[in-house]
mmCIF file of C-alpha atoms in Angstrom:
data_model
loop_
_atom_site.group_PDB
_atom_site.id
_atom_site.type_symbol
_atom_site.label_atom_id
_atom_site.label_comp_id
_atom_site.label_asym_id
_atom_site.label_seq_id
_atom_site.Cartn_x
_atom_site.Cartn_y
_atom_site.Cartn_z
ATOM 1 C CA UNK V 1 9.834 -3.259 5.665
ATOM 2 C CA UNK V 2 7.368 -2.686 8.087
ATOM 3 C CA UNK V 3 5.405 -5.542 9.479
ATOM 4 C CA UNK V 4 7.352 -8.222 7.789
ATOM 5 C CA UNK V 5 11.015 -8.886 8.936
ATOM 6 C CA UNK V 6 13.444 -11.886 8.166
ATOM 7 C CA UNK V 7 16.364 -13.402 9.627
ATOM 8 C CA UNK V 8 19.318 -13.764 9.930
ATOM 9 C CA UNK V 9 20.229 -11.103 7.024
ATOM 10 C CA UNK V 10 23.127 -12.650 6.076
ATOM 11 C CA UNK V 11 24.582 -16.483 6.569
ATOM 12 C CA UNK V 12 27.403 -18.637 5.356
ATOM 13 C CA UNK V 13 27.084 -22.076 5.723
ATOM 14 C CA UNK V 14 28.980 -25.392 4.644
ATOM 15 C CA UNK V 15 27.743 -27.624 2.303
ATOM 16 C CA UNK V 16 25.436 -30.699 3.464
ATOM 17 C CA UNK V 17 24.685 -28.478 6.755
ATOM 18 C CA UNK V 18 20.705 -27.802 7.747
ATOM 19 C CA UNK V 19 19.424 -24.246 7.526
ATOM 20 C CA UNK V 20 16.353 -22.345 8.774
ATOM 21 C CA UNK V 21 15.608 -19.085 7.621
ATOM 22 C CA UNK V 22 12.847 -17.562 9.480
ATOM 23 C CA UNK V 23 9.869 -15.211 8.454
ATOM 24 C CA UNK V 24 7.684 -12.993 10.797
ATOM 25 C CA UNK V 25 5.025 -10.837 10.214
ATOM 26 C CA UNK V 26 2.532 -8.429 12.141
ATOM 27 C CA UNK V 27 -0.171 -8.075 9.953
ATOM 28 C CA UNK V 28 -1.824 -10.841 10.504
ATOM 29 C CA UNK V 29 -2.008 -12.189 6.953
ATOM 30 C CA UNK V 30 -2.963 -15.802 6.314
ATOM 31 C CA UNK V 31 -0.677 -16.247 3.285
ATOM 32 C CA UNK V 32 3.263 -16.160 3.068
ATOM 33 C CA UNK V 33 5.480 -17.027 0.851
ATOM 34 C CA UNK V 34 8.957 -17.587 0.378
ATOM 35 C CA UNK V 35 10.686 -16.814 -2.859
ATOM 36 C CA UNK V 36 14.848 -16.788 -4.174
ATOM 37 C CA UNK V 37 16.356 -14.322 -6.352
ATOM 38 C CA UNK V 38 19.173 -15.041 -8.198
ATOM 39 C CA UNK V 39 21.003 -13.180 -11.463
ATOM 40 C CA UNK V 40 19.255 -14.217 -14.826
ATOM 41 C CA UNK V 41 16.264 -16.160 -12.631
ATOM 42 C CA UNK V 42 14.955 -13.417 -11.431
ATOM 43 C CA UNK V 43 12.331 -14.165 -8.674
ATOM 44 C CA UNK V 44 11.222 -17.972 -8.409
ATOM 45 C CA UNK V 45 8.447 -19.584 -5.768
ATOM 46 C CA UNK V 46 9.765 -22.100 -3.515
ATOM 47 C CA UNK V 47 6.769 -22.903 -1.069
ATOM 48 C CA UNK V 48 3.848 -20.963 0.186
ATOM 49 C CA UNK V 49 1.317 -21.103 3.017
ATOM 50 C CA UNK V 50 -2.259 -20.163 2.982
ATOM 51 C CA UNK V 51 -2.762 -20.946 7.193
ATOM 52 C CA UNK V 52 -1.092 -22.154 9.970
ATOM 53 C CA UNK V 53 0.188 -26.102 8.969
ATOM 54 C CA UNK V 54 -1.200 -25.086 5.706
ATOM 55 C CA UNK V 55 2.015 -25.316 2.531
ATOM 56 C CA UNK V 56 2.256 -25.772 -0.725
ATOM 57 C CA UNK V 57 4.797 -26.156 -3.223
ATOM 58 C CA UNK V 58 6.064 -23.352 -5.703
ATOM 59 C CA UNK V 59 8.356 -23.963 -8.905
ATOM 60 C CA UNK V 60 11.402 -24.047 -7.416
ATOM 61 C CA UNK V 61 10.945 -26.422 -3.785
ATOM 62 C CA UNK V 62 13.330 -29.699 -4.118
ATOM 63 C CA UNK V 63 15.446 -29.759 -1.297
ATOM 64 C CA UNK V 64 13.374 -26.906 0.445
ATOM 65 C CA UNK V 65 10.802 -27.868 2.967
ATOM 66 C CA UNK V 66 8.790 -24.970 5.236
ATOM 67 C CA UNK V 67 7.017 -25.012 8.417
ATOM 68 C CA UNK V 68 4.468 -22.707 9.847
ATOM 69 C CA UNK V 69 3.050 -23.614 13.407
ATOM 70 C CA UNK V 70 1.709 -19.762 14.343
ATOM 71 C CA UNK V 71 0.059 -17.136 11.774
ATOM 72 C CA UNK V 72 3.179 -14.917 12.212
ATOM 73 C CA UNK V 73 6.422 -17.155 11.239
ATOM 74 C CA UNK V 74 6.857 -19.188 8.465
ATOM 75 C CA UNK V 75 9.803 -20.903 8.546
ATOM 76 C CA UNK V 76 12.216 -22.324 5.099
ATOM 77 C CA UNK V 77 14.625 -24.966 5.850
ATOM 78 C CA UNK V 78 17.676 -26.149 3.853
ATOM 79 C CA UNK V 79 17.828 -30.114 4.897
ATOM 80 C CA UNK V 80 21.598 -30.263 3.096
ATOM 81 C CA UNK V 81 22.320 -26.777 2.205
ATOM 82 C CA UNK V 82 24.429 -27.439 -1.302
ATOM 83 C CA UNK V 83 25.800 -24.579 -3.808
ATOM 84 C CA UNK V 84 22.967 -24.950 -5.968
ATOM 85 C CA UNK V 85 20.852 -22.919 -3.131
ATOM 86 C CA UNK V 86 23.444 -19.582 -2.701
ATOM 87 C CA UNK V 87 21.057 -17.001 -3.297
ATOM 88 C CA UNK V 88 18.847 -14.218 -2.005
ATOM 89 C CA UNK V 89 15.614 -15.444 0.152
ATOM 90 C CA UNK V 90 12.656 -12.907 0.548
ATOM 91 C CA UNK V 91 9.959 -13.661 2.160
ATOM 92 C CA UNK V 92 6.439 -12.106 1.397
ATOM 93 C CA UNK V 93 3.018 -11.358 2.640
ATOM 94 C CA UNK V 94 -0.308 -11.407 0.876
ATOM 95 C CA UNK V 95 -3.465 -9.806 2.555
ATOM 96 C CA UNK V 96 -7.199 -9.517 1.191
ATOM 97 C CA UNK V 97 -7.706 -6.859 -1.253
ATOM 98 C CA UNK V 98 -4.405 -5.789 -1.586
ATOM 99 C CA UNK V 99 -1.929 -5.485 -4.657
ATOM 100 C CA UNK V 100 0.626 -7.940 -4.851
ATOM 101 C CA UNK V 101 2.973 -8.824 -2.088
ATOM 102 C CA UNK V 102 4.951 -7.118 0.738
ATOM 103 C CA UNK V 103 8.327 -8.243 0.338
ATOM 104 C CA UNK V 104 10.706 -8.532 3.431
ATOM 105 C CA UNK V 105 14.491 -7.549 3.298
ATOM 106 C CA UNK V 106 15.843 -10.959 2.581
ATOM 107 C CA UNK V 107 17.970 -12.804 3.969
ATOM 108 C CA UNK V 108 21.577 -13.301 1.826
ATOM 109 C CA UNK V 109 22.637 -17.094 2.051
ATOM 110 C CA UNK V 110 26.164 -18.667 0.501
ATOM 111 C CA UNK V 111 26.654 -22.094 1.085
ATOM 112 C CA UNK V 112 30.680 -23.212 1.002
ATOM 113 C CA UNK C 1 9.229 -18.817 -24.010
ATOM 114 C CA UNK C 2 8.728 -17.028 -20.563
ATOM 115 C CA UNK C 3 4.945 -15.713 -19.758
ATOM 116 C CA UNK C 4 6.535 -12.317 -19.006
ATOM 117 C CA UNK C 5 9.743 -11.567 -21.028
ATOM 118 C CA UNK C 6 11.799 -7.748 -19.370
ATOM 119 C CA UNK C 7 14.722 -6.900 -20.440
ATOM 120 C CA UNK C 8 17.475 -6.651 -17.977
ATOM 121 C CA UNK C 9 19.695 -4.215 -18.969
ATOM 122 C CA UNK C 10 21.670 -2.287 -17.709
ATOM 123 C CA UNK C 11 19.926 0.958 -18.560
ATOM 124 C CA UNK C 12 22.056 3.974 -17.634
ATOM 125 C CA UNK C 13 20.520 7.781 -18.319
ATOM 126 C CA UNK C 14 21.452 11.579 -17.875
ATOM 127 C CA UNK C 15 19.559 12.916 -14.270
ATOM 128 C CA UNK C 16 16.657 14.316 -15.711
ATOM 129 C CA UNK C 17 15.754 11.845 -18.640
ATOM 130 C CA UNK C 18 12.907 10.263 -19.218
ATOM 131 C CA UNK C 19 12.928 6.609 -18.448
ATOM 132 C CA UNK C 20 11.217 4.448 -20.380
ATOM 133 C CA UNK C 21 10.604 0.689 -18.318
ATOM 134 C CA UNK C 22 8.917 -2.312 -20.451
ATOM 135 C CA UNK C 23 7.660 -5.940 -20.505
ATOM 136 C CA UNK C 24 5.583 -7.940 -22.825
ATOM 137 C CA UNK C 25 3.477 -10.801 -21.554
ATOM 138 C CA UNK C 26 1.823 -13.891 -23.256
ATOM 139 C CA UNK C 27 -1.014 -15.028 -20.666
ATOM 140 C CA UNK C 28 -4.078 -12.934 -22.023
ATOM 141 C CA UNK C 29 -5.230 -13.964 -18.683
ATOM 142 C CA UNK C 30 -3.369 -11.002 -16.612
ATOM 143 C CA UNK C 31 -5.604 -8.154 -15.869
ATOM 144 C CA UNK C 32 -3.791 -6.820 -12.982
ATOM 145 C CA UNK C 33 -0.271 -5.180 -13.707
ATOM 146 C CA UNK C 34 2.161 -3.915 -11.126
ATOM 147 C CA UNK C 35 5.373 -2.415 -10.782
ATOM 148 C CA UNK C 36 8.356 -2.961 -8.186
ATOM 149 C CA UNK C 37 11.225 -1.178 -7.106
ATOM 150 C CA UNK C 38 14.521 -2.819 -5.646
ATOM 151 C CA UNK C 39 17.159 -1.056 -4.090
ATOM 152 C CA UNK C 40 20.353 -2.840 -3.630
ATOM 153 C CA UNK C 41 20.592 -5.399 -1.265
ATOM 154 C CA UNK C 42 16.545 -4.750 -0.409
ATOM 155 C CA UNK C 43 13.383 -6.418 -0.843
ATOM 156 C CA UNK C 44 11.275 -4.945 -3.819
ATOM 157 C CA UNK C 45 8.444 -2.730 -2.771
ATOM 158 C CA UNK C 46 5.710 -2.152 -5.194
ATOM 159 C CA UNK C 47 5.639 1.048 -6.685
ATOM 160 C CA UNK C 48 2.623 1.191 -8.995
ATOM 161 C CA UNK C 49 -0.289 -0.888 -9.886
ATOM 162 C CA UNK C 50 -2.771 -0.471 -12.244
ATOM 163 C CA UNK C 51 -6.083 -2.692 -13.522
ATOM 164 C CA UNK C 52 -6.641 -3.273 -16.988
ATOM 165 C CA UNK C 53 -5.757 -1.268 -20.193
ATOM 166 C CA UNK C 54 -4.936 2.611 -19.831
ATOM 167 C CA UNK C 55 -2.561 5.473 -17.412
ATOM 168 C CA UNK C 56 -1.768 5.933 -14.263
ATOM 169 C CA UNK C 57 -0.012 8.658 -13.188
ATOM 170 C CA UNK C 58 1.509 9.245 -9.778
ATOM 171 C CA UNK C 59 4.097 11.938 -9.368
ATOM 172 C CA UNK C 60 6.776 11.396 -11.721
ATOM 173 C CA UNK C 61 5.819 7.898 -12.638
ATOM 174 C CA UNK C 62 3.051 6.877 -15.170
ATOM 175 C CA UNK C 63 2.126 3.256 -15.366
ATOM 176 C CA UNK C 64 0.778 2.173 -19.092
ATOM 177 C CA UNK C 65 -0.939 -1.168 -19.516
ATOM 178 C CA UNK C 66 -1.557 -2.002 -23.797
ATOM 179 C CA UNK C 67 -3.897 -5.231 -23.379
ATOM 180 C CA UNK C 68 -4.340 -5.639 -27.280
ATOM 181 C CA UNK C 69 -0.650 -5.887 -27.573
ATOM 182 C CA UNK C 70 0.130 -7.984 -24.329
ATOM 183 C CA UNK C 71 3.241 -4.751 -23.192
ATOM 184 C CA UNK C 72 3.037 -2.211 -20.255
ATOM 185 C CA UNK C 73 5.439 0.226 -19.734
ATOM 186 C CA UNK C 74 6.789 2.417 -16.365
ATOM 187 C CA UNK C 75 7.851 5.747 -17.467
ATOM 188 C CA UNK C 76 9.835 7.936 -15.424
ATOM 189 C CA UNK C 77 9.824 12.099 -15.890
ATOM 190 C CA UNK C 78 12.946 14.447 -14.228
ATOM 191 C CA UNK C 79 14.854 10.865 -13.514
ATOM 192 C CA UNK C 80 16.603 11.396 -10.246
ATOM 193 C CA UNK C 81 20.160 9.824 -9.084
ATOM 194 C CA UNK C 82 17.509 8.371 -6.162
ATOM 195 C CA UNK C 83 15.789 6.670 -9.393
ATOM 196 C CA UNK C 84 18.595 4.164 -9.344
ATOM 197 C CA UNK C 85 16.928 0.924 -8.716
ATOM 198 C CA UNK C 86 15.751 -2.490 -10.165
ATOM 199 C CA UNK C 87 12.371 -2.281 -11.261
ATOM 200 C CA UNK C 88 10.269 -5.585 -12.109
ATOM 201 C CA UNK C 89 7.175 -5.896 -13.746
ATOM 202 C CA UNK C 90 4.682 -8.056 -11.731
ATOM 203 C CA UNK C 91 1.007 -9.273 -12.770
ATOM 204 C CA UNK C 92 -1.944 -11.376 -11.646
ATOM 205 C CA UNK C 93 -5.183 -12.613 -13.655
ATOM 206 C CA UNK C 94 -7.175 -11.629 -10.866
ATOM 207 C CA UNK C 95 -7.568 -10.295 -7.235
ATOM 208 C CA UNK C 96 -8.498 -12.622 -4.534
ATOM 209 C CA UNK C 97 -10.512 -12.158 -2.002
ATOM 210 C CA UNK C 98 -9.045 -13.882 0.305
ATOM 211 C CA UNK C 99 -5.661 -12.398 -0.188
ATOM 212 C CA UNK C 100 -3.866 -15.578 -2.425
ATOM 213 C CA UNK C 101 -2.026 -14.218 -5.016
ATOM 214 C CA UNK C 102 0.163 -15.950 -7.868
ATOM 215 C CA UNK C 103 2.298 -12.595 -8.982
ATOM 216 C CA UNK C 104 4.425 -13.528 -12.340
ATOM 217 C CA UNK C 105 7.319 -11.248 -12.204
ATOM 218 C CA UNK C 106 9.573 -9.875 -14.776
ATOM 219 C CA UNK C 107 13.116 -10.356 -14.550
ATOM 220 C CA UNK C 108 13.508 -6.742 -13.460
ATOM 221 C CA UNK C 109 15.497 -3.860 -15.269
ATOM 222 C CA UNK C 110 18.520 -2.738 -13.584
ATOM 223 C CA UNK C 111 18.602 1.061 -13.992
ATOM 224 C CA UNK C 112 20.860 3.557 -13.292
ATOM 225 C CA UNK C 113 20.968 7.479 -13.126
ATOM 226 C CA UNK C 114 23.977 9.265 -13.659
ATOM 227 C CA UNK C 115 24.478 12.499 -12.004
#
């Protein structure tokens, strides 16, 4: 997934804890997104940034909130992780002129 | 009623079938039709894309958009084992030009070929 890389790839957390799952990019593209995949859903927007301090919400953002203080990261927190939010969490890029998004390799999260 | 409806299978062929890959779509609105791949435990990639009604062809692949009937279609010639993938459907109304996109995605279809 070159230029677009997210981490950690894989956490387990307990229930009611705070996670941050971070996004960074090289391409310098102003808009990012973060989306969850999960069997039967198929992919859902939870929030999305079009510049630095810039969000908005997708379809899918109770509980979610994002951050994004430099073009590069964008940042998805979990205030109180709960069951509900055990999925798959990709992150994607958007650039000018281009088809769709770049995706990056997710990051697998199970909340216990 | 979702705006894109895809079917997600299973789908399981012979190596060297023919794969046929569909969605139908609601929002007249879409005018820009894509198509992902997704290994397991990757991010999708996108595959093909195509503008409008008509083919594409790229290798083994051949992207079909039908406007007047709201249904595109991914066919796949000489499936491979490597063919084993997810593949969503993905559109847009239109291309910005600042780079913004709102993609609707297909469930994906989960496809596998059999040696």
């Amino acid at each position: 997934d070159a230029g677009i890389t997210q981490s950690p790839r894989h956490k387990v957390t307990e229930t009611g804890t705070p996670v941050t799952l971070r996004c960074h990019q090289t391409e310098n593209h102003r808009y990012m997104y973060w989306y969850r995949q999960d069997p039967g859903h198929g992919l859902r927007l939870i929030h999305y940034s079009y510049g630095v301090k810039d969000t908005d919400k997708g379809e899918v953002s109770d509980g979610y909130s994002v951050s994004r203080s430099k073009t590069e990261d964008f940042l998805l927190t979990l205030e109180s992780a709960t069951s509900s939010q055990t999925s798959v969490y990709f992150c994607a890029i958007s650039g000018p002129g281009l088809y769709g998004y770049t995706f990056g390799s997710g990051t697998r999260l199970t909340v216990v | 009623q979702k705006e894109v409806e895809q079917d997600p299978g299973p789908l399981s062929v012979p190596e060297g079938a023919i794969v046929s890959l569909n969605c139908t779509y609601s929002n007249s609105a879409f005018q820009y039709f894509m198509w992902y791949r997704q290994y397991s435990r990757k991010g999708p990639e996108l595959l093909m894309y195509t503008y409008s009604s008509g083919n594409k062809e790229d290798g083994r692949f051949t992207a079909q958009v039908d406007k007047s009937s709201k249904y595109i279609s991914l066919f796949i010639r000489d499936s491979q084992p490597s063919d084993s993938a997810t593949y969503l459907c993905a559109m847009i109304p239109r291309l910005n030009s600042g780079g913004y996109q709102k993609v609707t995605f297909g469930i994906g279809t989960k496809l596998q070929v059999i040696p």
